[in-house]
Coordinates of C-alpha atoms in Angstrom, one line a residue:
Chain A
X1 CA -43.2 35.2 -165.8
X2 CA -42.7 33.2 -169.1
X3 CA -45.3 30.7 -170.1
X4 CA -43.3 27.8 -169.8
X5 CA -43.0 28.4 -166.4
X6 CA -46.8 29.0 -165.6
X7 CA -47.5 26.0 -167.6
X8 CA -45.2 23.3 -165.1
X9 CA -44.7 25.5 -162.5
X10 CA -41.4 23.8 -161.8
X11 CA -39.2 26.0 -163.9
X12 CA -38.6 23.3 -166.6
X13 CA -40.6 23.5 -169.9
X14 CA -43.4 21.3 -169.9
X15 CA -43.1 19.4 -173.1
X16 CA -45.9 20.1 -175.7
X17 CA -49.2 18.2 -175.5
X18 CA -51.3 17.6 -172.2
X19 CA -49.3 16.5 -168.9
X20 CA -48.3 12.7 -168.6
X21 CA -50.7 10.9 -166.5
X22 CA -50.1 10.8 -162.6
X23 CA -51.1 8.3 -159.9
X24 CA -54.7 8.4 -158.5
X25 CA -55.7 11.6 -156.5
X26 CA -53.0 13.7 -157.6
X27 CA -50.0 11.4 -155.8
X28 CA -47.2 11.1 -157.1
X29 CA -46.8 8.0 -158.8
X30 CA -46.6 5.4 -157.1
X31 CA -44.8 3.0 -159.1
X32 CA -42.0 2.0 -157.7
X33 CA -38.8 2.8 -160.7
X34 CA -41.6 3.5 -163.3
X35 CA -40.1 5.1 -166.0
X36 CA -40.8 8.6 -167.3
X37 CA -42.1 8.7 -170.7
X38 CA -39.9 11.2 -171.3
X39 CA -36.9 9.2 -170.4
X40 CA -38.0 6.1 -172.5
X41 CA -38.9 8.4 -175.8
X42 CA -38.1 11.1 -175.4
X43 CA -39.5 12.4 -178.9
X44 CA -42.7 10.4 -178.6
X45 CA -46.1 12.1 -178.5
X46 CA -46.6 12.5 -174.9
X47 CA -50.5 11.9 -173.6
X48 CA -50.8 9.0 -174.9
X49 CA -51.7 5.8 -172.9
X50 CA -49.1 3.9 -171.5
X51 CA -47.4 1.6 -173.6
X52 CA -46.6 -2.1 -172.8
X53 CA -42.7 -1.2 -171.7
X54 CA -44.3 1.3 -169.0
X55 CA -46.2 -1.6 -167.1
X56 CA -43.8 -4.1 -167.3
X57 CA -41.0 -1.9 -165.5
X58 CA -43.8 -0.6 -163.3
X59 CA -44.9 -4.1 -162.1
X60 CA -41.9 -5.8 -161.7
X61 CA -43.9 -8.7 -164.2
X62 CA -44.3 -9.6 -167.7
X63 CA -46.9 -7.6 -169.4
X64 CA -50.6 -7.8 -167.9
X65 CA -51.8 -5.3 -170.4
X66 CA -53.5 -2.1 -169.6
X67 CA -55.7 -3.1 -166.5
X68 CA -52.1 -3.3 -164.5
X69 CA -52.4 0.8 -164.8
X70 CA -55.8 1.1 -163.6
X71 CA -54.8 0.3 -160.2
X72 CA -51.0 0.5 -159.1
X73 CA -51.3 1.7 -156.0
X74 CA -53.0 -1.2 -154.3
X75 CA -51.0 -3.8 -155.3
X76 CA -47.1 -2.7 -153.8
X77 CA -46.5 -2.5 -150.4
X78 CA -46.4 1.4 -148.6
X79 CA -42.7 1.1 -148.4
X80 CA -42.5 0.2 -152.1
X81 CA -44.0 3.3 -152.6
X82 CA -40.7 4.8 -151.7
X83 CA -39.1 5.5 -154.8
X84 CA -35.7 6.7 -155.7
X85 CA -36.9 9.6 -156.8
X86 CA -39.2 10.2 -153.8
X87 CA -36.2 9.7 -151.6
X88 CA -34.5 12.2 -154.0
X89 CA -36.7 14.9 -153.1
X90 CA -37.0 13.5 -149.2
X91 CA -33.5 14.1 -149.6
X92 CA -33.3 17.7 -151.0
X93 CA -35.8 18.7 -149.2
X94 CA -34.1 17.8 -146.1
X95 CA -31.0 19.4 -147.2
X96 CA -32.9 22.6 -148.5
X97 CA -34.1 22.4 -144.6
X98 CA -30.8 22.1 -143.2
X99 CA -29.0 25.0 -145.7
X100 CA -32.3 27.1 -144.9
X101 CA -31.8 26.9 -140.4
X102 CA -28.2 27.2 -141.3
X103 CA -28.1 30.1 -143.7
X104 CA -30.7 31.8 -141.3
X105 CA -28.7 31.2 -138.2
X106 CA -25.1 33.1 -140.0
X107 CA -27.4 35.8 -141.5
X108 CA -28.5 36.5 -137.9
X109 CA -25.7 36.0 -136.0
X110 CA -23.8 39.2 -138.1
X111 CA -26.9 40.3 -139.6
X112 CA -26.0 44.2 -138.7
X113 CA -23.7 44.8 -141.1
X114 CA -25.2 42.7 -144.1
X115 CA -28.6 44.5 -143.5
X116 CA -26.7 47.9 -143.5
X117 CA -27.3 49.8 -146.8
X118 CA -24.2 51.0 -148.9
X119 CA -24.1 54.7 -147.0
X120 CA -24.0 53.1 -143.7
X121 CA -21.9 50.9 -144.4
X122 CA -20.0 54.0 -145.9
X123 CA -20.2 56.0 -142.7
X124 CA -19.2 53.1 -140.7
X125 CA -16.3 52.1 -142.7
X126 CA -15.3 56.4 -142.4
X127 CA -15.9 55.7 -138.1
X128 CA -14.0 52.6 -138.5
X129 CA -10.7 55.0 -140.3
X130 CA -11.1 57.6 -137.6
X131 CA -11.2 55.9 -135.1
X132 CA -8.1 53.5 -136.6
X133 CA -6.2 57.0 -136.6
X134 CA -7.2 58.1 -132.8
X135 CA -6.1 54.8 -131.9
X136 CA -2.9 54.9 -133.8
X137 CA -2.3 58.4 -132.7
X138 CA -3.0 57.0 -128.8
X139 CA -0.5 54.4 -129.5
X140 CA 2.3 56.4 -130.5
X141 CA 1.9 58.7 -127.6
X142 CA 1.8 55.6 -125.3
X143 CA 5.2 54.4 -127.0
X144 CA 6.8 57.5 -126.4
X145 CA 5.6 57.4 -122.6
X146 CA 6.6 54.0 -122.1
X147 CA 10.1 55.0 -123.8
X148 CA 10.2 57.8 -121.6
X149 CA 9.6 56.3 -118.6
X150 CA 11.7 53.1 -119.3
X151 CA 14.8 55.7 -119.7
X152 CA 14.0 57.5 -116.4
X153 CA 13.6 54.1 -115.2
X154 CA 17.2 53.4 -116.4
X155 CA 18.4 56.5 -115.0
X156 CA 16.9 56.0 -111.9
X157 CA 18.3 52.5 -111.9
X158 CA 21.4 53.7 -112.6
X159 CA 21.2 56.7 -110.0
X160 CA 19.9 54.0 -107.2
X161 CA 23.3 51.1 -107.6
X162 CA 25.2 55.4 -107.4
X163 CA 23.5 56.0 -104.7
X164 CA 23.9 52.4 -102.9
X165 CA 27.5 52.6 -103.9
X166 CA 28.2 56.0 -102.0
X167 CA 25.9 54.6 -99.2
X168 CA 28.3 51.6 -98.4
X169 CA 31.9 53.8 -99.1
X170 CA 30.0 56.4 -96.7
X171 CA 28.8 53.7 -94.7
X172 CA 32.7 52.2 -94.2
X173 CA 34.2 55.5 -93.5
X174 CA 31.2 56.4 -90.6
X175 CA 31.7 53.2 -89.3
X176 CA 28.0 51.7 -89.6
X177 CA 28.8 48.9 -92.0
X178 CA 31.2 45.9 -91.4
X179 CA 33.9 45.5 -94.0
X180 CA 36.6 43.4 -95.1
X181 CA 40.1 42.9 -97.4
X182 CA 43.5 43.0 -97.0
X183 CA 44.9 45.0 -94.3
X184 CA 46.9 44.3 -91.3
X185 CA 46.7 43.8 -87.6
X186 CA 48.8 45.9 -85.2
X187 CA 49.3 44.7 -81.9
X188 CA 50.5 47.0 -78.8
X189 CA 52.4 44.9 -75.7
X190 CA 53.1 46.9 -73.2
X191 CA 56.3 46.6 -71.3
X192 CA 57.2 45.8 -67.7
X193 CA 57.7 49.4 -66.8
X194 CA 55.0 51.9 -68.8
X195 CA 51.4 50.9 -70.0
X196 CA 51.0 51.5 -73.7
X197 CA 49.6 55.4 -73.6
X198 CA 47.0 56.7 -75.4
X199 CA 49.0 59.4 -77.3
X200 CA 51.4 56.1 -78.7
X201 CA 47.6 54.8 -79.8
X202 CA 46.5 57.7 -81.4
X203 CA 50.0 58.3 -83.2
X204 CA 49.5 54.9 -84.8
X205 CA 45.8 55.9 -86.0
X206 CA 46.7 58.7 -87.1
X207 CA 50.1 57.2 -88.6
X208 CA 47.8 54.7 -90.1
X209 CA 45.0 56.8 -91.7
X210 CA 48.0 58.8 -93.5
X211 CA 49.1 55.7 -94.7
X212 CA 45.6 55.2 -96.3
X213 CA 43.7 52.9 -94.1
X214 CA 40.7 53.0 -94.7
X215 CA 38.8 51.2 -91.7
X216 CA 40.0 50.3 -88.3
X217 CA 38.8 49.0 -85.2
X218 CA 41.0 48.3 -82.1
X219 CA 40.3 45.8 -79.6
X220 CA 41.7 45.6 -75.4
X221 CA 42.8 41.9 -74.1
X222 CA 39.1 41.0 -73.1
X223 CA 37.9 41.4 -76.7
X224 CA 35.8 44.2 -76.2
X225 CA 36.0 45.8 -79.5
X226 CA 35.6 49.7 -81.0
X227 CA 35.2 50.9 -84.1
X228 CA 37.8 53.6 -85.4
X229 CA 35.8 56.3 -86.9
X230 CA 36.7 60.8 -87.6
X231 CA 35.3 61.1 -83.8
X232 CA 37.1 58.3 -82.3
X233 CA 39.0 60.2 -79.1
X234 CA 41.5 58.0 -77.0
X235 CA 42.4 58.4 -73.4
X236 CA 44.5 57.2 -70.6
X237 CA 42.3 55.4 -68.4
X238 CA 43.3 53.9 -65.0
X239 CA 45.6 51.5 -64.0
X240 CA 47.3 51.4 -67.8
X241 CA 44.1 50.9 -69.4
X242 CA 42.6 52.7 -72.5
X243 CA 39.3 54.6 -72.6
X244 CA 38.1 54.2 -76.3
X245 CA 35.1 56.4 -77.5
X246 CA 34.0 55.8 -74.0
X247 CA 34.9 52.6 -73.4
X248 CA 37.1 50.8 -71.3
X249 CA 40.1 48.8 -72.7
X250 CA 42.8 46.8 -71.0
X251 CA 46.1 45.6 -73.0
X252 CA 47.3 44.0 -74.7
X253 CA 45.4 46.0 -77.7
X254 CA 44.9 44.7 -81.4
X255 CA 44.2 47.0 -83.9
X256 CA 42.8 46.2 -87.4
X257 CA 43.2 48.2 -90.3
X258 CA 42.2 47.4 -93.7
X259 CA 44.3 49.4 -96.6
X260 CA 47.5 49.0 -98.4
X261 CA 49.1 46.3 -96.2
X262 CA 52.9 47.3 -97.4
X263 CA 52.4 51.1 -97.1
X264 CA 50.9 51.1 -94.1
X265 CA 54.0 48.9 -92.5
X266 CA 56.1 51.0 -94.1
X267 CA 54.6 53.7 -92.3
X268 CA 54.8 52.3 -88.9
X269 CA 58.2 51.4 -88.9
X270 CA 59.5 54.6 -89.8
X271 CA 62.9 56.1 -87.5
X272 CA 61.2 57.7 -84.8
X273 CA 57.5 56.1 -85.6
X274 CA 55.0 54.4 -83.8
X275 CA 56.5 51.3 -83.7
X276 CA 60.4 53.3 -82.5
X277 CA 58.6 55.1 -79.9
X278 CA 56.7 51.8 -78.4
X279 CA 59.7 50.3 -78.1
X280 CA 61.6 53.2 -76.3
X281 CA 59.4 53.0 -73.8
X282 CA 59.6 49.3 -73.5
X283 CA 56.8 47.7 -75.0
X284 CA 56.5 45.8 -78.2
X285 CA 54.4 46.3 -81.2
X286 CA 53.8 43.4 -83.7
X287 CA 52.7 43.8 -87.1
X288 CA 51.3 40.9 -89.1
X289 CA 49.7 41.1 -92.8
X290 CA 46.3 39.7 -93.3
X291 CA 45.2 38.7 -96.8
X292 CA 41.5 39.2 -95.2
X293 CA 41.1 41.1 -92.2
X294 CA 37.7 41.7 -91.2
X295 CA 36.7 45.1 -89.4
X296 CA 33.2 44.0 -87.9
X297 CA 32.9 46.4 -85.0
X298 CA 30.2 49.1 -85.7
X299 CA 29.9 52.9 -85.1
X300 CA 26.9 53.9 -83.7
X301 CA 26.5 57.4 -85.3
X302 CA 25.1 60.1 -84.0
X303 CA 21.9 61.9 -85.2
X304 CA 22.7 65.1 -86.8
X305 CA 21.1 68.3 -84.7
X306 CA 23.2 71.1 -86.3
X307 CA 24.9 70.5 -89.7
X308 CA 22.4 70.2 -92.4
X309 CA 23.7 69.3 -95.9
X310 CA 24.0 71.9 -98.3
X311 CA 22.5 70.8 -101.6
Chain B
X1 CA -46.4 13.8 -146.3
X2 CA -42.4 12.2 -146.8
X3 CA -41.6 15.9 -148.5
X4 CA -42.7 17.5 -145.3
X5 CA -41.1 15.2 -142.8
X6 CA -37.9 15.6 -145.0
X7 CA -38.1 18.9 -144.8
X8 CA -38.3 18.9 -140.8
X9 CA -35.7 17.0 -140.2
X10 CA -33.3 18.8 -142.1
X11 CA -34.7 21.5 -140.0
X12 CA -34.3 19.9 -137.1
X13 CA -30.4 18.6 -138.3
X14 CA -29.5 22.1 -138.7
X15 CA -30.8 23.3 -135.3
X16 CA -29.1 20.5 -133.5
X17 CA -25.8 20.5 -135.6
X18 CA -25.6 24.4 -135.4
X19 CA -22.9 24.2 -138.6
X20 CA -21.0 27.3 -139.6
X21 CA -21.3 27.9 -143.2
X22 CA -17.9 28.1 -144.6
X23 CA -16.4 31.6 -145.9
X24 CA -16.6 29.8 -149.7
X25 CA -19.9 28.9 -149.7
X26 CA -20.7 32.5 -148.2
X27 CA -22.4 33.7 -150.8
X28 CA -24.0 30.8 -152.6
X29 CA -25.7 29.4 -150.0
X30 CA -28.4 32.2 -149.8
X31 CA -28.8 32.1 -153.8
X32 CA -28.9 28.2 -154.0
X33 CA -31.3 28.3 -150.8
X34 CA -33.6 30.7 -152.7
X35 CA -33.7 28.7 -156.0
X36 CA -34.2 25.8 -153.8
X37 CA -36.9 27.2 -152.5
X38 CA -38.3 28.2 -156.0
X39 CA -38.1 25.1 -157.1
X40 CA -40.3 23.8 -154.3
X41 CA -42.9 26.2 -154.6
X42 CA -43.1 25.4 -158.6
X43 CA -43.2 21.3 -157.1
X44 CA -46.2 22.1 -154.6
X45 CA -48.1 23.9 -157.8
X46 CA -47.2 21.4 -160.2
X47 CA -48.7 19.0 -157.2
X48 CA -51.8 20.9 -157.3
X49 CA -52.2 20.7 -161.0
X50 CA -51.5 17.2 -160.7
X51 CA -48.6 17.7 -163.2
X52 CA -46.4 16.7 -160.9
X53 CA -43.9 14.6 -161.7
X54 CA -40.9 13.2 -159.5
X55 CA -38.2 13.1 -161.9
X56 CA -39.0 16.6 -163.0
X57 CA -39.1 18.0 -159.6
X58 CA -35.5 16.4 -158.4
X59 CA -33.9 17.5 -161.8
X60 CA -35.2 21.5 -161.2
X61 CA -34.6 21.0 -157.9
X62 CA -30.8 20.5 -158.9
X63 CA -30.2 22.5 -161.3
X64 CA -31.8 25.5 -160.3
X65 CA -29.8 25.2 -157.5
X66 CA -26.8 24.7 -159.7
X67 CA -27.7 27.4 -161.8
X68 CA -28.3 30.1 -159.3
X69 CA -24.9 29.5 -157.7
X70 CA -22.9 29.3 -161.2
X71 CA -24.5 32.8 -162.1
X72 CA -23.6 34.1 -158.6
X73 CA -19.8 32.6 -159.3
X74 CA -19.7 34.0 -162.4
X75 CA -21.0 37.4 -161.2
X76 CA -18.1 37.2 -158.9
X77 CA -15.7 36.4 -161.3
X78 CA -17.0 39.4 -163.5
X79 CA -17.0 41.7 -160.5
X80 CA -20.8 42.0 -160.8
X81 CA -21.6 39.6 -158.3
X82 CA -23.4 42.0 -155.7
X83 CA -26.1 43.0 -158.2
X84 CA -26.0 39.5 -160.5
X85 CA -27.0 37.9 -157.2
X86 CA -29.3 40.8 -156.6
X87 CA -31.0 39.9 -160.1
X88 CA -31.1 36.1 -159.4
X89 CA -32.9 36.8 -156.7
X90 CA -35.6 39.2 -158.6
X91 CA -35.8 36.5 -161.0
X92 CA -36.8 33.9 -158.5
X93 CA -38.5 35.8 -156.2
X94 CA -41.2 37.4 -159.0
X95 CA -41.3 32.8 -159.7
X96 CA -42.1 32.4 -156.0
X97 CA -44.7 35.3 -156.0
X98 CA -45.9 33.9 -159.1
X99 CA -46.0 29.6 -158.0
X100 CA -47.7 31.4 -154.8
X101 CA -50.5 33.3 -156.5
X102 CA -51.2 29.7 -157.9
X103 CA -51.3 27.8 -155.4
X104 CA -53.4 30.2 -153.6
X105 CA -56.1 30.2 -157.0
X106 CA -56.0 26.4 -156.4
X107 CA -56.5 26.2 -152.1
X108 CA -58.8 29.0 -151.8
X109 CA -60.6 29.7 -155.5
X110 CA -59.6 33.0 -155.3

C-alpha cells in the first residue's frame, strides 16, 4: 500500500497540504456546481480559505463575502443538493450495481469450469479428447452398419421386385392371376351332324401352347368360363357338351389365348390342323386377332401334399 | 444515502433485466467491476475522513475502471492476460483489504 493511497484513500494522490474543506458533518458538499479548488488553480496552495470566485459560483449571486460559506447547506433546496457530480457517482454506482448482479449471474451460471484449477481443467480437457475418439470411433462403426445395411437393403429390394416378377410369370402360367395382351380368340361351331369333340379341343391347346401361348381360357355358349392351366383335362360330356376341369360346357366354345397372334394362326391353320380337322367333321372354327385379349378366368390351384421344392 | 439507493437500483436493474454479458466484455467486466469496487471502498474511507470530495471520487471511479480493463486488454494482447489480470486483481484487492482496515479503525476504534 503506497502512501498516496492511505493518504485519500481513493487511489488518486491527494495533493500536498491538508484536505480542501467539506460541507458540514462530513457531507459531501453541498453546493450545487461548486468548483473544486483544484479545478480553478490548480497550482494554488490548497487549505486555504475559500476565495471570492468559490462563493460566487457556489451561490448562484454576486459575492456576499465569507459568511455565504459558513452556512451552505441551509440556504438551497434538498433537490439542489443534487449535483452533477452526485448524480455522477448515483450513476456509477448504479452501474457498478448492475455490472456486479450481472457479472455474478454469468460467473454462476458456468461457474464449474472457470473455478476449475489448471490440472482439472487439464484432465477434463484429456476426458473431453477420449471421449471425442470413442465417439468418433462409434461413429465410424455406425456408418459402416448403416452402409451395410442400406446395401442389403438394396439387395433385398432388388431380390423382392425378382421375386414379385417370378411370382406374377408363375402366377400366369398356374393360372391364379388374370392377364392380358395381344393374342387371339378361337372359336369352335360345331356342325349340323357332330358336336365339336373334346380330342379336336385338346388338339387346339395343345396346337396352341406349341405355338407359344402363353395363357388360355376357353368359354361354352352360356359364358361359363375355365382357365387353361398344365392340369387342365377335357372330356366329352353329354349331349355334345364339353366337361372342362370338371365343369360343364355347351357350344359354341371361345377360346382365348394370349401369345404371338401370327404364329399361333399360322399354327392352327396348318394342312391337316385343328382348324382342317374341325371342318372335316363339319363344324367351323373362326379365328380373330385381338390387339388386347384379356384371359380373366382363374385357376384355383391346388395345395401341394407330395412335391416339396428342392432348394 | 443517494450512493446507496444508486447502488440498489442498479442491483435491482440487473436482477430484473437478467443481461448476458457479451463474449467481448468477458473478461473485463470482472476486472473493471473489482476496480469499481476499489474505488468505492477508497470513496466510503475518504467519506470517513471527511476528505471526501465528489469530483475526486467520479474521476477514480472512472479511471480505475479504465485502467484495470486497459491492463487486462493489454495483457491479452501480450498473451499475459491470465496472470496480468491475476495481478490487477492482487493489486486492488491488498487496496480493498487495505480501504477496509480503515474504515473499520474509523466505525469501531479498533
Amino acid at each position: 500500500m503506497s502512501d498516496e493511497h492511505t493518504q485519500t484513500g481513493t487511489g488518486w494522490p491527494q495533493p500536498a497540504g491538508p484536505a480542501r474543506p467539506d460541507g458540514p458533518a462530513g457531507e459531501p458538499d453541498p453546493r450545487p456546481d461548486a468548483p473544486d479548488p483544484d479545478e480553478l488553480s490548480p497550482l494554488s496552495p490548497q487549505g486555504s480559505p475559500p476565495g471570492p470566485d468559490e462563493d460566487e459560483a457556489a451561490s448562484g449571486e454576486p459575492a456576499e463575502g465569507v459568511a455565504a460559506v459558513a452556512q451552505p447547506a441551509a440556504t438551497v433546496s434538498p433537490w439542489r443538493r443534487l449535483s452533477s457530480a452526485t448524480v455522477m457517482i448515483g450513476v456509477l454506482l448504479g452501474l457498478l450495481g448492475f455490472t456486479l448482479v450481472v457479472q455474478l449471474k454469468t460467473t454462476s451460471t458456468d461457474s464449474s469450469l472457470t473455478a476449475a484449477r489448471q490440472e482439472d481443467l487439464v484432465r477434463i480437457l484429456y476426458d473431453l479428447e477420449a471421449r471425442e475418439i470413442r465417439l468418433r470411433q462409434d461413429i465410424a462403426a455406425l456408418e459402416e452398419s448403416q452402409r451395410q445395411l442400406r446395401s442389403g437393403e438394396q439387395g433385398r429390394q432388388a431380390a423382392l421386385e425378382e421375386a414379385t416378377r417370378r411370382a406374377d410369370e408363375l402366377g400366369i402360367l398356374a393360372g391364379t392371376l388374370p392377364a392380358r395382351g395381344p393374342g387371339l380368340t378361337v372359336r369352335f361351331e360345331a356342325g349340323a351332324a357332330k358336336p365339336i369333340s373334346a380330342m379336336r379341343v385338346l388338339d387346339a391347346v395343345q396346337e396352341l401352347r406349341g405355338a407359344g401361348a402363353e395363357a388360355m381360357q376357353i368359354s361354352g355358349g352360356d359364358r361359363a368360363t375355365v382357365r387353361i392351366v398344365a392340369s387342365t383335362y377335357f372330356l366329352d360330356g353329354e349331349n355334345g357338351s364339353l366337361v372342362v376341369d370338371g365343369r360343364r360346357l355347351t357350344g359354341p366354345y371361345t377360346i382365348t389365348v394370349l401369345g404371338d397372334p401370327a404364329t399361333m394362326r399360322t399354327a392352327l391353320n396348318i394342312p391337316g390342323g385343328v382348324v382342317a380337322s374341325v371342318a372335316g367333321d363339319g363344324g367351323n372354327v373362326i379365328v380373330e386377332d385381338r390387339e388386347v385379349a384379356e384371359v380373366s378366368a382363374l385357376h384355383k390351384p391346388r395345395p401341394l401334399e407330395h412335391a416339396r421344392p428342392v432348394s | 444515502m443517494i450512493a446507496v439507493l444508486a447502488l440498489l437500483a442498479g442491483v435491482l436493474l440487473g436482477l430484473w433485466l437478467d443481461p448476458t454479458v457479451p463474449a467481448a466484455l468477458q473478461p473485463y467486466l470482472p476486472i473493471a467491476v473489482v476496480a469499481a469496487l476499489d474505488a468505492v471502498f477508497g470513496g466510503v474511507r475518504a467519506k470517513l475522513d471527511r476528505i471526501f470530495d465528489d469530483k475526486q471520487f467520479v474521476v477514480s471511479f472512472i479511471s480505475n475502471v479504465l485502467v484495470a480493463a486497459l491492463i487486462v486488454y493489454l495483457g491479452d494482447q501480450l498473451g499475459v492476460g491470465g496472470q496480468l489480470s491475476t495481478g490487477v486483481v492482487v493489486v486492488l484487492g491488498v487496496r480493498i483489504f487495505g480501504n477496509v482496515a480503515a474504515i473499520r479503525r474509523h466505525l469501531f476504534r479498533a
